[in-house]
Amino acid sequence: MRISTVKLGLILSVLFGGSFSAAAQMTTDIAQVVNDVSKEHHVVRRVPEKFHITRNKLYSWVYGYHWVRDTTKHQWKRWAKTGVAGLLLQSDDRQCELLYSALLGGLNHRGWIQNDLLNISQGRDSIRFEDHVLAVGGRKVKRRFNADSIFVLELPIEPMEQDSAVYTHCLRMYLTKGERLIDLIWFFTDQGYERRAEYLRALDGAVRYKRGRWKKPEWIRRQKEK
């Protein structure tokens, strides 16, 4: 089954609004959706070597729910909710999982990283970007991914069991090129985390921005004009 980016956007808005509707839970060819979205944004996202697709359904990962009381308005508000929904991949040795977003675009990397830092500081906005975010640019990034920059930071997570493996570490990676953002989520077991550099190298040849000029789809241009 194929679904359009517009319809997927509606699904994700429901998903990240705090409920997982029957429409969002339906079985769909999410690998094809991710592939179509990649083409639309002029990027490549293939399954890396020694990885496989765990299930071809929409997988959601939501991070940072936290409710605080606004005493001036006498209401509860939520801060720094972030997450990704898309295609979940797993390394053949089950020590690592990689999540490809089903929807590219929206907030730029600065907005996402700001939310990530709020989550790490429990909403206190008391930590420095330089202490938690590794930013890399230059020729090496250009050669590997045809990207301008890479941003990587570690998010503390509770142990998460999936397919008889327990994932205890999470890295969030952002590849950027102009207005475009490729958002990647990595989960590692304790053993996988020790070998994280090996898994990250698996992206070489699997993820990159295509060469040539990107022509924005009409729906993105309309969104920017609003």
Tab-separated table of C-alpha atoms in Angstrom:
chain	number	residue	atom	x	y	z
A	1	MET	CA	0.000	0.000	0.000
A	2	ARG	CA	1.317	3.443	-0.905
A	3	ILE	CA	0.497	6.574	1.087
A	4	SER	CA	1.249	10.160	0.111
A	5	THR	CA	3.549	12.472	2.072
A	6	VAL	CA	0.540	14.663	2.881
A	7	LYS	CA	-1.387	11.733	4.318
A	8	LEU	CA	1.702	10.563	6.191
A	9	GLY	CA	2.022	14.054	7.658
A	10	LEU	CA	-1.515	13.762	9.010
A	11	ILE	CA	-0.675	10.380	10.506
A	12	LEU	CA	2.426	11.752	12.191
A	13	SER	CA	0.549	14.779	13.545
A	14	VAL	CA	-1.871	12.383	15.204
A	15	LEU	CA	0.966	10.195	16.399
A	16	PHE	CA	3.016	12.962	17.962
A	17	GLY	CA	-0.077	14.650	19.328
A	18	GLY	CA	-0.103	11.924	21.955
A	19	SER	CA	-2.369	9.249	20.482
A	20	PHE	CA	-1.738	6.417	18.040
A	21	SER	CA	-4.854	6.197	15.878
A	22	ALA	CA	-6.060	3.138	14.009
A	23	ALA	CA	-4.968	4.826	10.782
A	24	ALA	CA	-1.425	5.196	12.106
A	25	GLN	CA	-1.310	1.578	13.228
A	26	MET	CA	-2.331	0.159	9.869
A	27	THR	CA	0.140	-2.086	8.082
A	28	THR	CA	1.751	-0.198	5.228
A	29	ASP	CA	4.851	-0.465	3.080
A	30	ILE	CA	6.843	1.956	5.203
A	31	ALA	CA	10.090	1.059	3.398
A	32	GLN	CA	8.524	2.331	0.185
A	33	VAL	CA	7.291	5.468	1.971
A	34	VAL	CA	10.816	6.210	3.251
A	35	ASN	CA	12.197	5.599	-0.246
A	36	ASP	CA	9.627	7.922	-1.846
A	37	VAL	CA	10.302	10.673	0.712
A	38	SER	CA	14.048	10.293	0.129
A	39	LYS	CA	13.574	10.764	-3.624
A	40	GLU	CA	11.372	13.793	-3.013
A	41	HIS	CA	14.120	15.426	-0.932
A	42	HIS	CA	16.906	14.343	-3.344
A	43	VAL	CA	18.667	12.116	-0.800
A	44	VAL	CA	19.632	8.431	-0.626
A	45	ARG	CA	18.797	6.221	2.365
A	46	ARG	CA	19.488	2.533	1.795
A	47	VAL	CA	19.680	-0.360	4.240
A	48	PRO	CA	23.366	-0.408	5.342
A	49	GLU	CA	25.504	-3.513	5.019
A	50	LYS	CA	24.936	-6.057	7.816
A	51	PHE	CA	21.576	-4.455	8.693
A	52	HIS	CA	18.047	-5.630	7.906
A	53	ILE	CA	14.490	-4.277	8.178
A	54	THR	CA	12.956	-5.444	11.455
A	55	ARG	CA	9.324	-4.946	10.415
A	56	ASN	CA	7.769	-3.103	7.523
A	57	LYS	CA	5.365	-1.078	9.673
A	58	LEU	CA	5.513	2.480	10.935
A	59	TYR	CA	7.686	2.454	14.070
A	60	SER	CA	7.348	5.408	16.449
A	61	TRP	CA	9.866	6.602	18.998
A	62	VAL	CA	8.733	9.494	21.195
A	63	TYR	CA	11.129	11.103	23.640
A	64	GLY	CA	10.806	13.894	26.149
A	65	TYR	CA	7.248	13.935	27.413
A	66	HIS	CA	7.215	16.090	30.518
A	67	TRP	CA	4.322	18.029	32.002
A	68	VAL	CA	4.837	21.182	34.113
A	69	ARG	CA	2.342	23.422	35.868
A	70	ASP	CA	1.997	27.023	34.630
A	71	THR	CA	0.786	28.681	37.831
A	72	THR	CA	0.036	32.007	36.133
A	73	LYS	CA	-2.407	30.414	33.689
A	74	HIS	CA	-3.464	27.557	36.000
A	75	GLN	CA	-2.838	24.923	33.387
A	76	TRP	CA	-0.427	22.135	32.527
A	77	LYS	CA	1.877	22.467	29.565
A	78	ARG	CA	4.226	20.088	27.806
A	79	TRP	CA	7.798	20.945	26.847
A	80	ALA	CA	10.429	19.524	24.546
A	81	LYS	CA	8.509	16.661	23.023
A	82	THR	CA	10.566	15.151	20.237
A	83	GLY	CA	10.819	11.893	18.366
A	84	VAL	CA	10.842	10.090	15.037
A	85	ALA	CA	8.443	7.766	13.229
A	86	GLY	CA	9.646	5.672	10.342
A	87	LEU	CA	11.521	2.557	9.276
A	88	LEU	CA	13.372	0.590	11.965
A	89	LEU	CA	16.512	-1.318	10.950
A	90	GLN	CA	18.548	-3.727	13.064
A	91	SER	CA	22.129	-4.924	12.740
A	92	ASP	CA	22.453	-8.614	11.918
A	93	ASP	CA	24.160	-9.193	15.286
A	94	ARG	CA	21.232	-7.407	17.078
A	95	GLN	CA	23.578	-5.060	18.945
A	96	CYS	CA	22.372	-1.906	17.154
A	97	GLU	CA	19.168	-0.447	15.735
A	98	LEU	CA	18.813	2.472	13.319
A	99	LEU	CA	15.646	4.484	12.693
A	100	TYR	CA	15.061	6.315	9.409
A	101	SER	CA	12.427	9.063	9.615
A	102	ALA	CA	9.409	8.655	7.327
A	103	LEU	CA	9.052	12.415	7.017
A	104	LEU	CA	11.893	14.793	6.135
A	105	GLY	CA	11.503	18.544	6.508
A	106	GLY	CA	9.699	20.548	9.188
A	107	LEU	CA	11.850	21.967	11.957
A	108	ASN	CA	15.504	22.479	11.092
A	109	HIS	CA	18.248	20.855	13.119
A	110	ARG	CA	18.530	23.815	15.514
A	111	GLY	CA	14.954	23.318	16.696
A	112	TRP	CA	15.424	19.589	17.202
A	113	ILE	CA	18.737	20.012	19.033
A	114	GLN	CA	17.218	22.655	21.296
A	115	ASN	CA	14.515	20.143	22.258
A	116	ASP	CA	17.146	17.442	22.777
A	117	LEU	CA	19.104	19.670	25.156
A	118	LEU	CA	15.933	20.564	27.070
A	119	ASN	CA	15.235	16.862	27.468
A	120	ILE	CA	18.748	16.191	28.766
A	121	SER	CA	18.481	19.053	31.283
A	122	GLN	CA	14.929	18.080	32.324
A	123	GLY	CA	13.531	21.363	31.042
A	124	ARG	CA	15.902	23.632	32.939
A	125	ASP	CA	17.683	24.982	29.866
A	126	SER	CA	20.864	24.865	31.917
A	127	ILE	CA	23.366	23.021	29.717
A	128	ARG	CA	25.662	24.272	27.003
A	129	PHE	CA	25.506	23.200	23.368
A	130	GLU	CA	29.289	22.730	23.286
A	131	ASP	CA	29.225	20.253	26.184
A	132	HIS	CA	26.780	17.831	24.580
A	133	VAL	CA	26.777	18.261	20.805
A	134	LEU	CA	29.577	17.110	18.500
A	135	ALA	CA	29.530	19.247	15.352
A	136	VAL	CA	31.646	18.232	12.337
A	137	GLY	CA	31.960	19.824	8.914
A	138	GLY	CA	34.507	20.155	6.141
A	139	ARG	CA	35.793	17.931	3.368
A	140	LYS	CA	35.394	14.623	5.195
A	141	VAL	CA	31.666	15.213	5.738
A	142	LYS	CA	31.307	16.381	2.141
A	143	ARG	CA	33.112	13.292	0.835
A	144	ARG	CA	31.207	10.781	2.971
A	145	PHE	CA	27.669	12.177	2.743
A	146	ASN	CA	27.791	15.183	0.401
A	147	ALA	CA	26.570	17.098	3.467
A	148	ASP	CA	27.542	20.446	4.983
A	149	SER	CA	27.603	19.330	8.616
A	150	ILE	CA	26.978	16.481	11.045
A	151	PHE	CA	25.642	16.995	14.568
A	152	VAL	CA	25.685	14.118	17.078
A	153	LEU	CA	24.541	13.991	20.680
A	154	GLU	CA	23.740	11.279	23.206
A	155	LEU	CA	20.302	11.041	24.814
A	156	PRO	CA	19.835	9.195	28.122
A	157	ILE	CA	17.182	6.475	27.794
A	158	GLU	CA	15.643	3.757	29.930
A	159	PRO	CA	16.640	0.206	28.902
A	160	MET	CA	14.460	-0.874	25.979
A	161	GLU	CA	13.963	-4.535	25.084
A	162	GLN	CA	13.260	-5.480	21.477
A	163	ASP	CA	13.697	-8.819	19.728
A	164	SER	CA	15.436	-10.339	22.763
A	165	ALA	CA	18.036	-7.552	22.856
A	166	VAL	CA	18.216	-4.768	25.462
A	167	TYR	CA	19.121	-1.323	24.113
A	168	THR	CA	20.620	0.988	26.717
A	169	HIS	CA	22.213	3.832	24.710
A	170	CYS	CA	20.845	6.304	22.175
A	171	LEU	CA	22.640	8.599	19.737
A	172	ARG	CA	20.835	11.228	17.691
A	173	MET	CA	22.517	12.269	14.448
A	174	TYR	CA	21.616	15.125	12.114
A	175	LEU	CA	23.046	15.473	8.605
A	176	THR	CA	22.433	18.921	7.120
A	177	LYS	CA	22.726	20.473	3.672
A	178	GLY	CA	21.193	23.892	3.156
A	179	GLU	CA	17.550	23.689	4.225
A	180	ARG	CA	17.476	19.893	4.171
A	181	LEU	CA	17.869	17.680	7.211
A	182	ILE	CA	18.405	13.925	7.518
A	183	ASP	CA	17.516	12.797	11.033
A	184	LEU	CA	18.915	9.466	12.297
A	185	ILE	CA	18.340	7.697	15.617
A	186	TRP	CA	20.751	5.004	16.828
A	187	PHE	CA	20.048	2.530	19.636
A	188	PHE	CA	22.809	0.339	21.086
A	189	THR	CA	23.155	-2.497	23.561
A	190	ASP	CA	26.040	-2.155	26.016
A	191	GLN	CA	28.171	-4.305	23.710
A	192	GLY	CA	27.078	-2.409	20.617
A	193	TYR	CA	27.844	0.924	22.225
A	194	GLU	CA	31.462	-0.114	22.696
A	195	ARG	CA	31.609	-0.696	18.914
A	196	ARG	CA	29.482	2.312	17.907
A	197	ALA	CA	32.122	3.726	15.545
A	198	GLU	CA	31.923	0.497	13.516
A	199	TYR	CA	28.145	0.775	13.148
A	200	LEU	CA	28.267	4.473	12.269
A	201	ARG	CA	30.710	3.681	9.451
A	202	ALA	CA	28.017	1.439	7.960
A	203	LEU	CA	26.298	4.638	6.764
A	204	ASP	CA	29.060	5.183	4.192
A	205	GLY	CA	27.501	4.467	0.822
A	206	ALA	CA	24.043	3.989	2.369
A	207	VAL	CA	23.077	7.580	3.267
A	208	ARG	CA	23.957	10.719	1.354
A	209	TYR	CA	22.611	13.816	-0.349
A	210	LYS	CA	22.381	13.389	-4.111
A	211	ARG	CA	24.485	15.630	-6.316
A	212	GLY	CA	22.886	18.349	-8.377
A	213	ARG	CA	20.342	20.994	-7.589
A	214	TRP	CA	17.337	20.078	-5.469
A	215	LYS	CA	13.989	21.238	-6.797
A	216	LYS	CA	11.598	21.794	-3.919
A	217	PRO	CA	8.281	19.971	-4.283
A	218	GLU	CA	5.249	22.220	-4.632
A	219	TRP	CA	3.817	21.265	-1.230
A	220	ILE	CA	7.051	22.341	0.510
A	221	ARG	CA	7.057	25.691	-1.310
A	222	ARG	CA	3.459	26.300	-0.263
A	223	GLN	CA	4.304	25.400	3.327
A	224	LYS	CA	7.207	27.893	3.372
A	225	GLU	CA	4.933	30.666	2.068
A	226	LYS	CA	2.467	30.330	4.939
